[in-house]
PDB file of C-alpha atoms in Angstrom:
ATOM      1  CA  MET M1090      26.826 -95.972 -33.236  1.00 68.00           C
ATOM      2  CA  LYS M1091      25.783 -94.689 -29.731  1.00 69.00           C
ATOM      3  CA  ARG M1092      25.599 -98.187 -28.497  1.00 69.00           C
ATOM      4  CA  ILE M1093      29.142 -98.981 -29.643  1.00 70.00           C
ATOM      5  CA  SER M1094      30.449 -95.712 -28.031  1.00 63.00           C
ATOM      6  CA  ARG M1095      28.741 -96.586 -24.745  1.00 65.00           C
ATOM      7  CA  LEU M1096      30.084-100.168 -24.842  1.00 58.00           C
ATOM      8  CA  LEU M1097      33.606 -98.890 -25.532  1.00 60.00           C
ATOM      9  CA  LEU M1098      33.310 -96.282 -22.725  1.00 59.00           C
ATOM     10  CA  LEU M1099      32.093 -98.976 -20.322  1.00 61.00           C
ATOM     11  CA  SER M1100      34.959-101.307 -21.319  1.00 62.00           C
ATOM     12  CA  LEU M1101      37.490 -98.632 -20.699  1.00 56.00           C
ATOM     13  CA  CYS M1102      35.994 -97.819 -17.280  1.00 60.00           C
ATOM     14  CA  LEU M1103      36.073-101.463 -16.409  1.00 61.00           C
ATOM     15  CA  ILE M1104      39.724-101.813 -17.500  1.00 68.00           C
ATOM     16  CA  PHE M1105      40.770 -98.730 -15.436  1.00 62.00           C
ATOM     17  CA  THR M1106      38.891-100.076 -12.393  1.00 62.00           C
ATOM     18  CA  LEU M1107      40.507-103.416 -12.619  1.00 60.00           C
ATOM     19  CA  ILE M1108      43.983-101.788 -12.933  1.00 61.00           C
ATOM     20  CA  ALA M1109      43.325 -99.669  -9.878  1.00 58.00           C
ATOM     21  CA  CYS M1110      42.127-102.590  -7.870  1.00 54.00           C
ATOM     22  CA  THR M1111      45.130-104.665  -8.865  1.00 50.00           C
ATOM     23  CA  ASP M1112      47.492-102.165  -7.469  1.00 48.00           C
ATOM     24  CA  LYS M1113      45.670-101.957  -4.091  1.00 46.00           C
ATOM     25  CA  ASP M1114      45.621-105.761  -3.719  1.00 44.00           C
ATOM     26  CA  GLU M1115      49.401-106.017  -3.966  1.00 55.00           C
ATOM     27  CA  VAL M1116      50.705-106.718  -0.475  1.00 52.00           C
ATOM     28  CA  THR M1117      53.937-105.173   0.668  1.00 86.00           C
ATOM     29  CA  TYR M1118      55.576-105.713   4.068  1.00 92.00           C
ATOM     30  CA  SER M1119      57.368-102.991   5.992  1.00 93.00           C
ATOM     31  CA  ALA M1120      60.775-103.938   7.300  1.00 94.00           C
ATOM     32  CA  LYS M1121      61.465-102.950  10.886  1.00 94.00           C
ATOM     33  CA  ALA M1122      64.821-103.312  12.711  1.00 94.00           C
ATOM     34  CA  SER M1123      62.969-104.925  15.553  1.00 93.00           C
ATOM     35  CA  ASP M1124      62.120-107.956  13.336  1.00 94.00           C
ATOM     36  CA  PHE M1125      65.740-109.169  13.696  1.00 94.00           C
ATOM     37  CA  GLU M1126      65.987-108.402  17.426  1.00 91.00           C
ATOM     38  CA  GLY M1127      65.429-111.175  19.937  1.00 83.00           C
ATOM     39  CA  VAL M1128      64.206-114.289  18.130  1.00 89.00           C
ATOM     40  CA  GLY M1129      65.462-113.339  14.641  1.00 93.00           C
ATOM     41  CA  PHE M1130      65.038-115.676  11.600  1.00 97.00           C
ATOM     42  CA  GLU M1131      66.110-119.128  10.800  1.00 96.00           C
ATOM     43  CA  ARG M1132      66.376-121.595   7.908  1.00 94.00           C
ATOM     44  CA  ASN M1133      67.403-125.247   8.029  1.00 89.00           C
ATOM     45  CA  GLY M1134      69.633-125.073  11.069  1.00 87.00           C
ATOM     46  CA  GLN M1135      70.867-121.531  10.330  1.00 93.00           C
ATOM     47  CA  LYS M1136      69.854-118.730  12.613  1.00 96.00           C
ATOM     48  CA  ILE M1137      70.478-114.940  12.612  1.00 97.00           C
ATOM     49  CA  TRP M1138      69.447-112.349  15.119  1.00 96.00           C
ATOM     50  CA  VAL M1139      70.606-109.068  16.666  1.00 96.00           C
ATOM     51  CA  PHE M1140      70.815-108.388  20.364  1.00 95.00           C
ATOM     52  CA  GLU M1141      72.283-105.283  22.031  1.00 93.00           C
ATOM     53  CA  GLU M1142      74.263-104.231  18.939  1.00 94.00           C
ATOM     54  CA  GLU M1143      75.660-107.625  18.358  1.00 97.00           C
ATOM     55  CA  LEU M1144      74.826-109.751  15.323  1.00 97.00           C
ATOM     56  CA  PHE M1145      74.587-113.478  16.106  1.00 97.00           C
ATOM     57  CA  ILE M1146      74.940-116.200  13.472  1.00 95.00           C
ATOM     58  CA  TYR M1147      74.489-119.798  14.497  1.00 94.00           C
ATOM     59  CA  ALA M1148      74.536-122.460  11.850  1.00 91.00           C
ATOM     60  CA  ALA M1149      75.209-126.056  11.049  1.00 83.00           C
ATOM     61  CA  TYR M1150      77.647-126.155   8.109  1.00 75.00           C
ATOM     62  CA  ASN M1151      76.906-129.426   6.359  1.00 74.00           C
ATOM     63  CA  ASN M1152      77.108-129.045   2.569  1.00 70.00           C
ATOM     64  CA  PRO M1153      79.836-126.946   1.093  1.00 69.00           C
ATOM     65  CA  GLU M1154      79.019-128.532  -2.341  1.00 73.00           C
ATOM     66  CA  ALA M1155      75.391-127.261  -2.349  1.00 74.00           C
ATOM     67  CA  LYS M1156      74.425-125.483  -5.643  1.00 80.00           C
ATOM     68  CA  ARG M1157      72.219-122.980  -3.879  1.00 88.00           C
ATOM     69  CA  LYS M1158      73.833-121.272  -0.906  1.00 89.00           C
ATOM     70  CA  THR M1159      72.434-118.837   1.565  1.00 92.00           C
ATOM     71  CA  SER M1160      74.130-115.537   2.507  1.00 94.00           C
ATOM     72  CA  ILE M1161      75.041-117.192   5.790  1.00 93.00           C
ATOM     73  CA  ASP M1162      76.676-120.111   3.912  1.00 89.00           C
ATOM     74  CA  LYS M1163      78.889-117.636   2.095  1.00 89.00           C
ATOM     75  CA  ILE M1164      79.839-115.900   5.428  1.00 90.00           C
ATOM     76  CA  ILE M1165      80.654-119.255   6.945  1.00 87.00           C
ATOM     77  CA  GLU M1166      82.819-120.130   3.931  1.00 85.00           C
ATOM     78  CA  SER M1167      84.673-116.873   4.205  1.00 85.00           C
ATOM     79  CA  GLU M1168      85.522-117.833   7.787  1.00 82.00           C
ATOM     80  CA  ASP M1169      86.977-121.183   6.723  1.00 79.00           C
ATOM     81  CA  ALA M1170      84.420-123.262   8.464  1.00 77.00           C
ATOM     82  CA  VAL M1171      84.667-127.114   8.381  1.00 80.00           C
ATOM     83  CA  SER M1172      81.802-129.150   6.992  1.00 80.00           C
ATOM     84  CA  GLY M1173      79.953-131.061   9.637  1.00 82.00           C
ATOM     85  CA  ASN M1174      80.702-128.526  12.390  1.00 84.00           C
ATOM     86  CA  TYR M1175      78.475-125.916  14.017  1.00 88.00           C
ATOM     87  CA  TYR M1176      79.393-122.342  13.458  1.00 90.00           C
ATOM     88  CA  GLU M1177      78.664-119.679  16.085  1.00 91.00           C
ATOM     89  CA  LYS M1178      79.850-116.165  15.601  1.00 93.00           C
ATOM     90  CA  ARG M1179      79.103-112.770  17.182  1.00 95.00           C
ATOM     91  CA  TYR M1180      79.829-109.570  15.217  1.00 96.00           C
ATOM     92  CA  LYS M1181      79.980-106.291  17.294  1.00 97.00           C
ATOM     93  CA  ASN M1182      78.609-102.923  16.228  1.00 97.00           C
ATOM     94  CA  ALA M1183      75.600-104.390  14.479  1.00 97.00           C
ATOM     95  CA  LYS M1184      73.398-101.860  12.734  1.00 97.00           C
ATOM     96  CA  ILE M1185      70.147-102.458  11.004  1.00 97.00           C
ATOM     97  CA  LYS M1186      68.884 -99.908   8.487  1.00 97.00           C
ATOM     98  CA  THR M1187      65.519-100.380   6.834  1.00 96.00           C
ATOM     99  CA  GLU M1188      63.889 -98.926   3.715  1.00 95.00           C
ATOM    100  CA  LYS M1189      60.414-100.022   2.740  1.00 94.00           C
ATOM    101  CA  ASP M1190      60.643-103.859   2.649  1.00 95.00           C
ATOM    102  CA  MET M1191      64.466-104.007   2.767  1.00 96.00           C
ATOM    103  CA  TYR M1192      66.889-104.662   5.735  1.00 97.00           C
ATOM    104  CA  TYR M1193      70.539-103.589   5.446  1.00 98.00           C
ATOM    105  CA  ILE M1194      72.566-105.156   8.243  1.00 97.00           C
ATOM    106  CA  THR M1195      76.224-104.252   8.895  1.00 97.00           C
ATOM    107  CA  ALA M1196      78.614-105.447  11.621  1.00 97.00           C
ATOM    108  CA  GLU M1197      82.338-105.890  12.008  1.00 94.00           C
ATOM    109  CA  GLY M1198      83.249-106.170   8.387  1.00 88.00           C
ATOM    110  CA  ILE M1199      80.236-107.881   7.023  1.00 95.00           C
ATOM    111  CA  SER M1200      77.028-106.674   5.429  1.00 96.00           C
ATOM    112  CA  LEU M1201      73.869-108.561   4.686  1.00 97.00           C
ATOM    113  CA  THR M1202      70.663-107.523   2.828  1.00 98.00           C
ATOM    114  CA  PHE M1203      67.278-109.160   3.361  1.00 98.00           C
ATOM    115  CA  GLN M1204      63.840-108.392   1.932  1.00 97.00           C
ATOM    116  CA  LYS M1205      60.683-108.869   3.887  1.00 96.00           C
ATOM    117  CA  THR M1206      58.485-111.126   1.715  1.00 95.00           C
ATOM    118  CA  GLY M1207      55.856-112.215   4.196  1.00 94.00           C
ATOM    119  CA  GLU M1208      54.556-111.448   7.632  1.00 91.00           C
ATOM    120  CA  ARG M1209      57.165-113.788   9.138  1.00 94.00           C
ATOM    121  CA  ILE M1210      59.443-114.358   6.154  1.00 96.00           C
ATOM    122  CA  VAL M1211      62.567-112.647   4.829  1.00 97.00           C
ATOM    123  CA  SER M1212      64.699-113.567   1.828  1.00 98.00           C
ATOM    124  CA  ASP M1213      68.437-113.034   1.562  1.00 98.00           C
ATOM    125  CA  GLU M1214      70.398-111.818  -1.416  1.00 96.00           C
ATOM    126  CA  GLU M1215      70.501-115.362  -2.862  1.00 96.00           C
ATOM    127  CA  GLY M1216      66.667-115.622  -2.755  1.00 96.00           C
ATOM    128  CA  MET M1217      66.684-118.099   0.205  1.00 96.00           C
ATOM    129  CA  GLU M1218      63.891-117.661   2.746  1.00 97.00           C
ATOM    130  CA  TYR M1219      64.237-117.460   6.496  1.00 97.00           C
ATOM    131  CA  TYR M1220      61.370-117.649   8.938  1.00 97.00           C
ATOM    132  CA  THR M1221      60.575-116.392  12.420  1.00 94.00           C
ATOM    133  CA  SER M1222      58.275-118.074  14.989  1.00 86.00           C
ATOM    134  CA  GLU M1223      57.104-114.771  16.300  1.00 75.00           C
ATOM    135  CA  TYR M1224      54.619-112.367  14.707  1.00 70.00           C
ATOM    136  CA  GLN M1225      55.716-108.763  14.270  1.00 61.00           C
ATOM    137  CA  LYS M1226      55.076-106.552  17.216  1.00 59.00           C
ATOM    138  CA  GLU M1227      53.131-103.398  16.427  1.00 54.00           C
TER     139      GLU M1227
END
């Protein structure tokens, strides 16, 4: 009976240790407003960045029939962009608020939300990933 009790106690200790280790191994990335400043992020010809309180969006608008659209695609469509053209827009009064791994960007009548999912990766509200060529500055 003592052997079974010890084995049970040892098993419980092992389970709690594994649970504690699993939580610590989970990687989370901290969002910083400076991540969008300067170089910004891009995805398949779409680029977004903030410079001196202006939000810049530069994008090739090629496939309005695509099933999966980025947040930038949706902004372009709301501006009545024409397929096959490049879209370049500046939005004044850009503000970036961050909370944990989230970015909340607002400027001149638009708002965007991104989540930092990697050291150089963010995902928009549609789950589409954007990348930056620069590593985060500490």
